[in-house]
């Protein structure tokens, strides 16, 4: 596995694979890798012949300096996991490599970035699209994989790629869950034991919603069953519950007749966990 820290090294390493006729798959990450990330690597490997991963804790997508400081970092462990998974190239840039001194260019999806989670985390998706554009320009992948867990992020990136005619195919990787149903996330490591046990309520709420949808129901009844399930757990505070169309993320109401994306965010002490499910009518 080749480790590249500069734009030039990365471009040269990718070019060598491309010259050998290989289709390039890309998995951008912020490190603190877990089985969820590794499932994205597996998906990239099935969709390409050579896989590039990046590890970059992107400062422009963090609202608060404290969150950026406390973001878990373990480069040696991450590299060992990527090597084990058979990744060909890892791009590990410095902040000044991605954002050169004097940088002033941002990329933003003006609507999708500023609704739903974008309202709670102003500037977050602008930071994501600004970094992903830079990473795409450096790596120039044929296909890139993003987790469906960050559902709005996936839709924002698909919109950006379509709007800017970026020559890259975007694939969504299904959510990986712990044995009790909790969606895998690097944030889970920061939960207390009690909050970790309580956090199962997110997936339980989404499952209750899916079960209800099988009987034919309304969006309002789905919202109620989710809110009521979260309310059964005293350690959990419901922060966001969005019930929207699966692609354009417009609010849905009334009888469930089209696929419904449910995006849930729940606070445990100072940790915000998210989960989502697309529910079929
Ligand atoms: O999903 C993430 O880990 C990040 O938002 C991403 C896509 C790597 C951009 O920093």
PDB file of C-alpha atoms and ligand atoms in Angstrom, residues 27-31 37 40 54 56-58 61 71 124 127-129 131-132 135 145-147 150 153 157, ligand 1:
ATOM      1  CA  UNK A  27     -13.308   6.165  -0.230  1.00  0.00           C
ATOM      2  CA  UNK A  28     -12.833   9.541   1.478  1.00  0.00           C
ATOM      3  CA  UNK A  29     -12.701   9.313   5.287  1.00  0.00           C
ATOM      4  CA  UNK A  30     -11.787  11.346   8.330  1.00  0.00           C
ATOM      5  CA  UNK A  31     -10.025   8.364   9.911  1.00  0.00           C
ATOM      6  CA  UNK A  37     -15.774   2.409   6.733  1.00  0.00           C
ATOM      7  CA  UNK A  40     -17.368   1.188   2.054  1.00  0.00           C
ATOM      8  CA  UNK A  54      -8.085   9.355   2.081  1.00  0.00           C
ATOM      9  CA  UNK A  56      -8.279  13.910   6.394  1.00  0.00           C
ATOM     10  CA  UNK A  57     -10.026  15.506   9.369  1.00  0.00           C
ATOM     11  CA  UNK A  58     -11.559  18.383   7.468  1.00  0.00           C
ATOM     12  CA  UNK A  61     -16.952  20.986   8.238  1.00  0.00           C
ATOM     13  CA  UNK A  71     -12.077  14.167  16.937  1.00  0.00           C
ATOM     14  CA  UNK A 124     -21.183  21.862   7.681  1.00  0.00           C
ATOM     15  CA  UNK A 127     -17.269  22.278   4.286  1.00  0.00           C
ATOM     16  CA  UNK A 128     -18.013  18.761   3.030  1.00  0.00           C
ATOM     17  CA  UNK A 129     -18.582  19.808  -0.598  1.00  0.00           C
ATOM     18  CA  UNK A 131     -13.261  19.296   0.678  1.00  0.00           C
ATOM     19  CA  UNK A 132     -14.783  16.542  -1.467  1.00  0.00           C
ATOM     20  CA  UNK A 135     -10.212  15.447  -2.997  1.00  0.00           C
ATOM     21  CA  UNK A 145     -18.343   5.630  -2.124  1.00  0.00           C
ATOM     22  CA  UNK A 146     -20.137   7.447   0.715  1.00  0.00           C
ATOM     23  CA  UNK A 147     -22.122   5.924   3.566  1.00  0.00           C
ATOM     24  CA  UNK A 150     -24.980  10.341   6.405  1.00  0.00           C
ATOM     25  CA  UNK A 153     -24.384  14.238   2.860  1.00  0.00           C
ATOM     26  CA  UNK A 157     -22.681  15.076  -2.973  1.00  0.00           C
TER      27      UNK A 157
HETATM   28  O1  LIG B   1     -18.241  11.386   5.806  1.00  0.00           O
HETATM   29  C1  LIG B   1     -17.105  11.795   6.126  1.00  0.00           C
HETATM   30  O2  LIG B   1     -16.342  11.114   6.769  1.00  0.00           O
HETATM   31  C2  LIG B   1     -16.686  13.191   5.690  1.00  0.00           C
HETATM   32  O3  LIG B   1     -17.764  14.082   5.702  1.00  0.00           O
HETATM   33  C3  LIG B   1     -15.993  13.215   4.325  1.00  0.00           C
HETATM   34  C4  LIG B   1     -16.936  12.768   3.214  1.00  0.00           C
HETATM   35  C5  LIG B   1     -14.769  12.313   4.357  1.00  0.00           C
HETATM   36  C6  LIG B   1     -15.534  14.634   3.985  1.00  0.00           C
HETATM   37  O4  LIG B   1     -14.644  15.127   4.939  1.00  0.00           O
END
